[in-house]
Coordinates of C-alpha atoms in Angstrom, one line a residue:
C263 CA -0.7 -3.3 4.7
T264 CA 0.0 -7.0 5.3
M265 CA 2.3 -8.1 2.4
S266 CA 4.9 -10.8 2.5
R267 CA 7.8 -8.5 1.4
K268 CA 6.8 -5.7 3.8
L269 CA 6.6 -8.3 6.6
L270 CA 10.1 -9.5 5.8
L271 CA 11.4 -6.0 6.1
L272 CA 9.5 -5.4 9.3
A273 CA 10.8 -8.6 10.8
A274 CA 14.4 -7.3 10.1
L275 CA 13.6 -4.1 11.8
T276 CA 12.0 -5.6 14.9
A277 CA 14.9 -5.2 17.2
D278 CA 15.3 -1.5 16.4
A279 CA 11.5 -1.0 16.6
R280 CA 11.2 -2.4 20.1
S281 CA 13.1 0.6 21.4
Q282 CA 10.0 2.7 20.4
V283 CA 7.7 0.8 22.8
P284 CA 6.2 3.5 25.1
S285 CA 6.6 3.5 28.8
R286 CA 3.8 2.8 31.2
S287 CA 3.4 6.5 31.7
W288 CA 2.3 6.9 28.0
T289 CA -1.3 8.0 27.5
P290 CA -3.2 8.2 24.2
N291 CA -4.3 11.6 22.9
S292 CA -7.4 10.2 21.3
V293 CA -10.2 7.8 22.1
S294 CA -10.6 4.5 20.3
M295 CA -14.0 4.1 18.5
G296 CA -13.4 0.4 18.1
P297 CA -13.2 -1.6 14.8
H298 CA -15.9 -0.7 12.3
C299 CA -15.1 -3.3 9.5
Y300 CA -13.5 -6.7 9.3
T301 CA -11.9 -9.2 6.9
G302 CA -14.5 -10.6 4.6
A303 CA -17.3 -8.2 5.7
P304 CA -20.5 -8.6 3.6
N305 CA -21.3 -6.3 0.7
P306 CA -23.9 -3.8 1.9
N307 CA -25.0 -2.8 -1.6
D308 CA -26.2 -6.2 -2.7
P309 CA -24.8 -9.3 -0.9
A310 CA -26.5 -11.7 -3.3
K311 CA -24.9 -10.2 -6.5
Q312 CA -21.6 -9.2 -4.9
V313 CA -21.5 -5.8 -6.6
H314 CA -18.1 -5.3 -5.0
D315 CA -15.7 -7.4 -3.0
G316 CA -16.3 -7.4 0.7
G317 CA -13.9 -6.4 3.4
C318 CA -12.4 -3.1 4.5
G319 CA -9.7 -2.2 2.0
C320 CA -6.3 -1.1 3.3
E321 CA -4.4 2.2 2.8
N322 CA -7.6 4.1 3.2
T323 CA -8.4 7.8 3.7
L324 CA -11.4 9.2 5.5
I325 CA -12.5 12.6 4.2
R326 CA -15.4 14.9 5.2
L327 CA -17.3 16.6 2.3
D328 CA -20.0 19.1 3.3
G329 CA -20.3 17.4 6.6
R330 CA -20.6 13.9 5.1
L331 CA -17.9 11.3 5.9
I332 CA -16.6 9.4 2.9
M333 CA -14.1 6.6 2.9
M334 CA -11.7 6.1 0.0
E335 CA -10.6 2.5 0.2
S336 CA -7.7 0.8 -1.6
S337 CA -9.3 -2.4 -2.7
E338 CA -8.3 -5.5 -4.6
H339 CA -9.5 -9.0 -5.8
G340 CA -12.8 -10.1 -7.1
C341 CA -13.2 -7.7 -10.0
E342 CA -15.5 -10.0 -12.0
N343 CA -18.0 -9.1 -9.3
V344 CA -17.2 -5.4 -9.6
F345 CA -16.5 -4.4 -13.2
P346 CA -18.7 -6.0 -16.0
G347 CA -16.6 -8.0 -18.4
Y348 CA -13.5 -8.1 -16.2
N349 CA -11.6 -11.4 -16.8
S350 CA -9.0 -12.3 -14.2
T351 CA -7.5 -15.0 -16.5
T352 CA -6.5 -12.5 -19.1
E353 CA -6.3 -9.3 -17.0
G354 CA -4.8 -10.8 -13.8
D355 CA -5.7 -10.1 -10.2
C356 CA -6.9 -6.5 -9.7
S357 CA -6.4 -3.5 -7.5
Y358 CA -8.3 -0.2 -7.6
F359 CA -9.9 2.3 -5.3
R360 CA -13.6 2.8 -4.3
L361 CA -15.6 5.4 -2.4
R362 CA -18.0 4.4 0.4
D363 CA -20.4 6.3 2.7
A364 CA -18.5 5.9 6.0
L365 CA -21.7 5.8 8.1
T366 CA -23.6 3.2 6.1
G367 CA -20.7 1.4 4.3
S368 CA -22.6 1.6 1.0
V369 CA -20.3 1.8 -2.0
I370 CA -20.7 5.0 -4.0
A371 CA -18.2 4.3 -6.8
N372 CA -15.8 1.6 -7.9
V373 CA -13.3 3.5 -10.0
S374 CA -12.3 1.4 -13.0
G375 CA -9.8 4.0 -14.3
S376 CA -7.6 3.2 -11.3
L377 CA -7.2 -0.5 -12.1
R378 CA -3.6 -1.8 -11.9
H379 CA -2.7 0.8 -9.3
S380 CA -2.7 0.5 -5.5
F381 CA -1.6 2.1 -2.2
F382 CA -4.0 5.0 -2.7
A383 CA -4.4 8.2 -0.7
A384 CA -7.0 11.0 -1.0
V385 CA -7.0 14.7 -0.3
A386 CA -10.0 17.1 -0.4
D387 CA -9.7 20.6 -1.7
H388 CA -12.6 22.5 -0.1
T389 CA -11.9 25.6 -2.1
S390 CA -12.3 24.0 -5.6
R391 CA -14.6 21.3 -4.2
T392 CA -12.4 18.6 -5.7
V393 CA -11.3 15.2 -4.4
W394 CA -7.9 14.1 -5.5
V395 CA -6.7 10.4 -5.2
F396 CA -3.1 9.4 -5.7
G397 CA -1.8 5.8 -6.1
S398 CA 1.3 4.0 -7.2
A399 CA 1.5 2.2 -10.6
H400 CA 1.7 -1.1 -8.7
A401 CA -0.7 -3.8 -10.0
R402 CA -0.9 -5.5 -6.6
G403 CA -0.8 -9.3 -6.9
N404 CA -1.1 -9.1 -10.7
T405 CA 1.4 -11.4 -12.4
V406 CA -0.4 -11.4 -15.7
R407 CA -0.3 -7.6 -16.3
P408 CA 2.1 -6.0 -13.9
N409 CA 2.4 -2.2 -14.0
A410 CA 5.4 0.1 -14.2
C411 CA 6.3 -0.2 -10.5
D412 CA 6.4 -4.0 -10.6
I413 CA 8.9 -4.9 -13.3
K414 CA 12.6 -5.0 -12.5
P415 CA 14.8 -3.3 -13.4
T416 CA 12.4 -0.6 -12.4
K417 CA 11.9 2.0 -15.1
G418 CA 9.1 4.7 -15.2
C419 CA 7.5 3.9 -11.9
Y420 CA 5.0 6.6 -11.2
V421 CA 2.3 8.1 -8.9
G422 CA -1.0 8.2 -10.7
V423 CA -3.8 10.7 -10.0
W424 CA -7.6 10.9 -10.4
N425 CA -10.1 13.6 -9.4
A426 CA -13.8 14.1 -9.0
S427 CA -16.1 16.9 -7.9
F428 CA -17.7 17.0 -4.4
D429 CA -21.0 17.1 -6.2
D430 CA -20.6 13.8 -8.1
L431 CA -18.3 11.2 -6.7
T432 CA -19.3 8.7 -9.4
A433 CA -17.7 10.8 -12.2
W434 CA -13.9 10.4 -12.1
S435 CA -11.3 11.7 -14.4
A436 CA -9.1 9.4 -16.4
G437 CA -5.9 8.6 -14.6
E438 CA -2.9 10.8 -15.2
V439 CA 0.8 10.6 -14.3
A440 CA 1.4 13.0 -11.4
L441 CA 5.1 12.1 -10.6
T442 CA 7.6 9.8 -12.3
L443 CA 10.4 8.4 -10.2
P444 CA 14.0 8.0 -11.4
D445 CA 14.9 4.6 -12.9
G446 CA 15.7 2.0 -10.3
Y447 CA 13.2 3.4 -7.8
A448 CA 9.6 2.6 -6.9
L449 CA 7.2 3.2 -4.1
F450 CA 4.6 1.7 -1.9
N451 CA 2.4 4.2 0.0
N452 CA 2.1 7.9 -0.6
D453 CA 0.2 10.8 0.9
V454 CA -0.6 14.4 -0.2
T455 CA -1.4 17.6 1.7
L456 CA -2.5 21.0 0.4
V457 CA -0.2 23.9 1.3
S458 CA -1.6 27.4 1.6
G459 CA -1.7 30.6 3.6
P460 CA 0.9 33.2 4.6
L461 CA 2.9 30.7 6.6
A462 CA 3.4 28.4 3.6
P463 CA 7.2 27.8 3.6
E464 CA 9.7 28.4 0.8
G465 CA 13.4 28.9 0.8
P466 CA 16.7 27.5 -0.4
G467 CA 15.9 24.2 -2.2
L468 CA 12.2 24.5 -1.3
P469 CA 10.3 26.4 -4.0
K470 CA 6.9 27.9 -3.4
H471 CA 4.3 25.2 -3.6
Q472 CA 0.6 24.5 -3.4
A473 CA 0.9 20.9 -2.2
A474 CA 3.4 18.4 -0.8
M475 CA 3.7 14.6 -1.2
V476 CA 5.4 12.0 0.9
I477 CA 6.3 8.6 -0.5
E478 CA 7.4 5.3 1.0
Q479 CA 10.1 4.6 -1.5
R480 CA 12.0 1.4 -2.4
T481 CA 15.0 0.7 -4.7
D482 CA 16.1 -2.2 -6.9
D483 CA 19.5 -2.2 -5.3
H484 CA 20.4 -0.1 -2.2
T485 CA 24.1 -0.1 -3.3
K486 CA 23.5 0.9 -6.9
Y487 CA 20.5 3.2 -6.1
P488 CA 20.8 5.1 -2.8
T489 CA 17.6 6.5 -1.3
I490 CA 15.7 9.1 -3.1
P491 CA 14.0 12.0 -1.3
P492 CA 10.7 11.1 0.5
F493 CA 9.2 14.4 -0.5
A494 CA 7.9 16.1 -3.7
V495 CA 6.2 19.4 -4.0
N496 CA 3.7 20.8 -6.5
V497 CA 5.0 24.1 -7.8
G498 CA 1.8 25.0 -9.6
T499 CA -0.5 27.9 -8.6
D500 CA -3.8 26.9 -10.1
G501 CA -5.0 24.1 -7.9
D502 CA -4.3 21.4 -10.5
L503 CA -2.6 18.6 -8.7
S504 CA -2.2 16.4 -11.8
R505 CA 1.0 18.1 -12.9
N506 CA 3.9 20.3 -11.7
W507 CA 5.3 17.8 -9.2
V508 CA 9.0 17.9 -8.5
L509 CA 11.2 15.7 -6.1
L510 CA 13.2 17.6 -3.5
N511 CA 16.9 17.1 -2.8
D512 CA 17.2 14.1 -0.5
S513 CA 20.4 15.3 1.1
Q514 CA 18.4 18.3 2.5
F515 CA 14.8 17.3 2.8
T516 CA 14.3 14.0 4.6
F517 CA 13.1 12.5 7.9
D518 CA 16.1 13.1 10.3
Y519 CA 15.1 11.4 13.5
P520 CA 17.6 9.9 16.0
K521 CA 17.5 6.1 15.7
G522 CA 15.0 4.6 18.1
A523 CA 13.0 7.8 18.5
A524 CA 9.2 7.5 18.7
G525 CA 9.0 9.4 15.4
E526 CA 11.3 7.0 13.6
G527 CA 9.3 5.1 11.0
T528 CA 6.9 7.9 10.0
G529 CA 8.5 7.5 6.6
G530 CA 6.9 4.0 6.4
A531 CA 3.2 4.0 5.4
P532 CA 3.4 7.8 5.8
T533 CA 0.8 10.5 6.3
I534 CA 1.5 14.2 5.9
R535 CA -0.5 17.3 6.7
F536 CA 0.3 21.0 6.6
D537 CA -1.3 23.3 9.2
P538 CA -2.0 26.7 7.5
Q539 CA -2.6 28.4 10.9
G540 CA 0.6 27.1 12.6
G541 CA 2.9 26.8 9.6
Y542 CA 4.1 23.3 10.3
Y543 CA 4.1 20.0 8.4
Y544 CA 3.0 17.1 10.5
S545 CA 3.8 13.4 9.7
I546 CA 2.7 10.1 11.2
G547 CA 3.3 6.6 10.0
G548 CA 4.8 3.2 10.7
G549 CA 4.2 -0.4 10.0
W550 CA 3.4 -1.5 13.5
I551 CA 3.1 1.3 16.1
T552 CA 1.7 4.5 14.6
N553 CA 4.7 6.7 15.2
G554 CA 4.9 10.5 15.7
P555 CA 3.5 12.9 15.2
A556 CA 6.7 14.7 14.1
R557 CA 6.6 18.2 12.8
S558 CA 8.8 20.5 10.7
R559 CA 8.5 24.0 9.2
N560 CA 10.3 23.1 6.0
L561 CA 10.3 19.3 5.5
T562 CA 13.6 19.0 7.3
H563 CA 14.8 19.2 11.0
W564 CA 11.8 17.2 12.2
V565 CA 10.9 17.3 15.9
V566 CA 9.0 14.4 17.5
S567 CA 6.2 15.0 19.9
P568 CA 7.0 14.2 23.6
R569 CA 3.6 12.4 23.6
A570 CA 4.5 10.1 20.8
P571 CA 3.5 7.5 19.5
V572 CA 0.0 8.3 18.2
A573 CA -1.4 4.8 18.5
V574 CA -0.2 1.5 20.0
P575 CA -1.7 -1.9 18.9
D576 CA -3.2 -3.9 21.7
A577 CA -0.7 -6.7 21.7
I578 CA 2.1 -4.1 22.2
A579 CA 0.0 -2.3 24.8
H580 CA -0.5 -5.5 26.7
Q581 CA 3.2 -6.3 26.5
A582 CA 4.1 -2.8 27.8
G583 CA 1.5 -2.9 30.7
L584 CA -0.8 -0.3 29.0
P585 CA -4.5 -0.5 28.6
S586 CA -5.7 -2.3 25.4
T587 CA -7.9 0.5 24.3
D588 CA -9.2 -1.0 21.0
T589 CA -10.3 -4.1 22.9
S590 CA -12.1 -2.0 25.5
A591 CA -13.9 0.0 22.9
G592 CA -15.8 -2.9 21.5
I593 CA -17.2 -3.1 17.9
N594 CA -18.2 0.1 16.3
T595 CA -21.5 -0.6 14.6
A596 CA -22.3 3.2 14.0
F597 CA -19.8 3.2 11.1
Y598 CA -20.4 0.9 8.1
S599 CA -23.7 0.3 9.8
K600 CA -25.2 -1.8 6.9
I601 CA -22.6 -4.6 7.4
W602 CA -23.9 -5.0 11.0
V603 CA -27.6 -5.2 10.2
D604 CA -27.7 -8.9 11.2
G605 CA -25.6 -8.2 14.4
V606 CA -22.0 -8.8 15.1
P607 CA -20.9 -12.4 14.1
E608 CA -19.6 -14.3 17.0
V609 CA -16.3 -15.1 15.2
V610 CA -15.8 -11.3 14.7
A611 CA -16.6 -10.5 18.3
E612 CA -14.1 -13.2 19.4
W613 CA -11.3 -11.8 17.3
Q614 CA -12.0 -8.3 18.7
R615 CA -12.1 -9.5 22.3
N616 CA -8.7 -11.1 21.8
L617 CA -6.9 -8.2 20.0
S618 CA -4.1 -8.3 22.7
S619 CA -3.1 -11.8 21.6
W620 CA -2.6 -11.1 17.9
N621 CA -2.9 -7.4 17.0
W622 CA 0.8 -6.3 16.7
G623 CA 0.1 -3.6 14.1
A624 CA -1.9 -0.4 14.1
T625 CA -0.7 0.4 10.6
D626 CA -1.2 2.4 7.4
P627 CA -2.6 5.5 9.2
D628 CA -4.4 8.4 7.8
L629 CA -5.9 11.6 9.3
C630 CA -9.3 13.3 8.9
C631 CA -10.5 15.9 8.4
S632 CA -9.0 19.1 6.8
D633 CA -12.3 21.1 6.7
G634 CA -11.7 23.2 9.8
V635 CA -14.1 21.6 12.2
G636 CA -14.1 18.7 14.7
P637 CA -14.2 15.9 15.5
S638 CA -11.1 14.6 13.9
Y639 CA -10.1 11.0 13.3
L640 CA -7.1 8.6 13.0
L641 CA -7.7 5.7 10.8
N642 CA -5.7 2.4 11.1
T643 CA -5.6 -1.1 9.9
L644 CA -5.3 -3.6 12.8
S645 CA -3.4 -6.7 11.9
R646 CA -0.5 -8.9 12.9
Q647 CA 1.9 -6.7 10.8
G648 CA 5.0 -6.0 12.9
A649 CA 4.7 -9.1 15.0
P650 CA 7.8 -10.6 16.5
A651 CA 9.6 -13.1 14.3
N652 CA 8.6 -16.0 16.6
F653 CA 4.9 -15.1 16.5
N654 CA 3.0 -18.0 14.9
G655 CA -0.6 -17.4 16.2
K656 CA -3.7 -16.9 14.2
T657 CA -4.4 -13.5 12.9
Y658 CA -7.3 -11.4 11.5
G659 CA -7.8 -7.9 10.1
F660 CA -9.9 -4.9 11.2
A661 CA -10.3 -1.2 10.2
R662 CA -10.5 1.1 13.3
L663 CA -11.0 4.8 14.0
R664 CA -9.7 6.8 16.9
E665 CA -11.4 10.2 17.6
S666 CA -10.4 13.6 19.0
K667 CA -13.1 16.2 19.6
L668 CA -10.7 18.9 18.4
E669 CA -10.3 20.3 14.9
L670 CA -7.5 18.4 13.1
Y671 CA -4.7 20.9 13.3
A672 CA -5.7 21.9 16.9
W673 CA -5.4 18.2 17.7
L674 CA -2.0 17.9 16.1
R675 CA -0.7 21.0 17.8
S676 CA -1.9 19.6 21.1
Y677 CA 0.8 16.9 20.9
F678 CA 3.4 19.7 21.3
E679 CA 1.7 21.8 23.9

């Protein structure tokens, strides 16, 4: 998401990233549904009382539970309006996750147990009917009560985990520590996929596992602390994703793309999925273009799709002579419908019409849905993230979905067929 330190890193990478701009022959393998939420969007639950902060969140996950689309949003700020008794003077700025009905936008639950964590990702286990949410111990923007991933030298930075039943998304477990990183290391985004079936991989250095995690890691000092592996696996067998996580060896299990490949960057703001029918892991990611998909049978030797990248922001598309598909799609009022009951504000419509002038990033991607049916969705934040260093125009923020009529893994396989 748009953060000053991540923007500085992205600016440094701009020259290399430009080699990934697709040619004019590139065509998307999905259809834009248009932005469905925007910066400062009204609260559909109770605008007068501000039961939760407005907006769309960032680092979100769309899941489908018994046919119902649910959005897990990484949210922040305004907790006096969300959690009774919260005092930002003594507690600091806040970050947490919430659940929303994706069609209406109504908030189902603001999860207080996740306060002082951020960069969340969700995974639905349709066998146990459990939703798991993972997030880093990063108290985003909180200088009063920073968390373990915020204090340098970094010690004890961890990925937290929470769970709830499909049958009651208002009753969440207390947070637990799923994975603790070595001293000197921290993380931003993470993502988790379930791993099952006869094609689930195991072999030298890769133990049998029921889930896999990818992390966007950072270090205190790249000289003193070289990179850690981007992957961890859950070696349990009971469906419990709150424990039994182990980091893999980074010299063997890593993203190994050639520099400038359209898959390069999937380790940034990463998403991971395992296809039980095909036996492949798939990954997408990136802080400007949504790179990939790339796939691997064993979390190493990744192959990038010839149809990469997955999504191109409209400013990049315009620059490359490609159609600006998110502009053409218009505003999507069918999702988060309650924020649109009074129509589309003209200022929002104007920002959407002018995406090609400021939208340099289709970032923080996630994929839905792992329930075996279509349609499937790609979720992105649309922002200025990834803009050229000399860009000084105005900017905005949207949440946007792209759709494929295919079941998720059939859609991912189609990138390689």
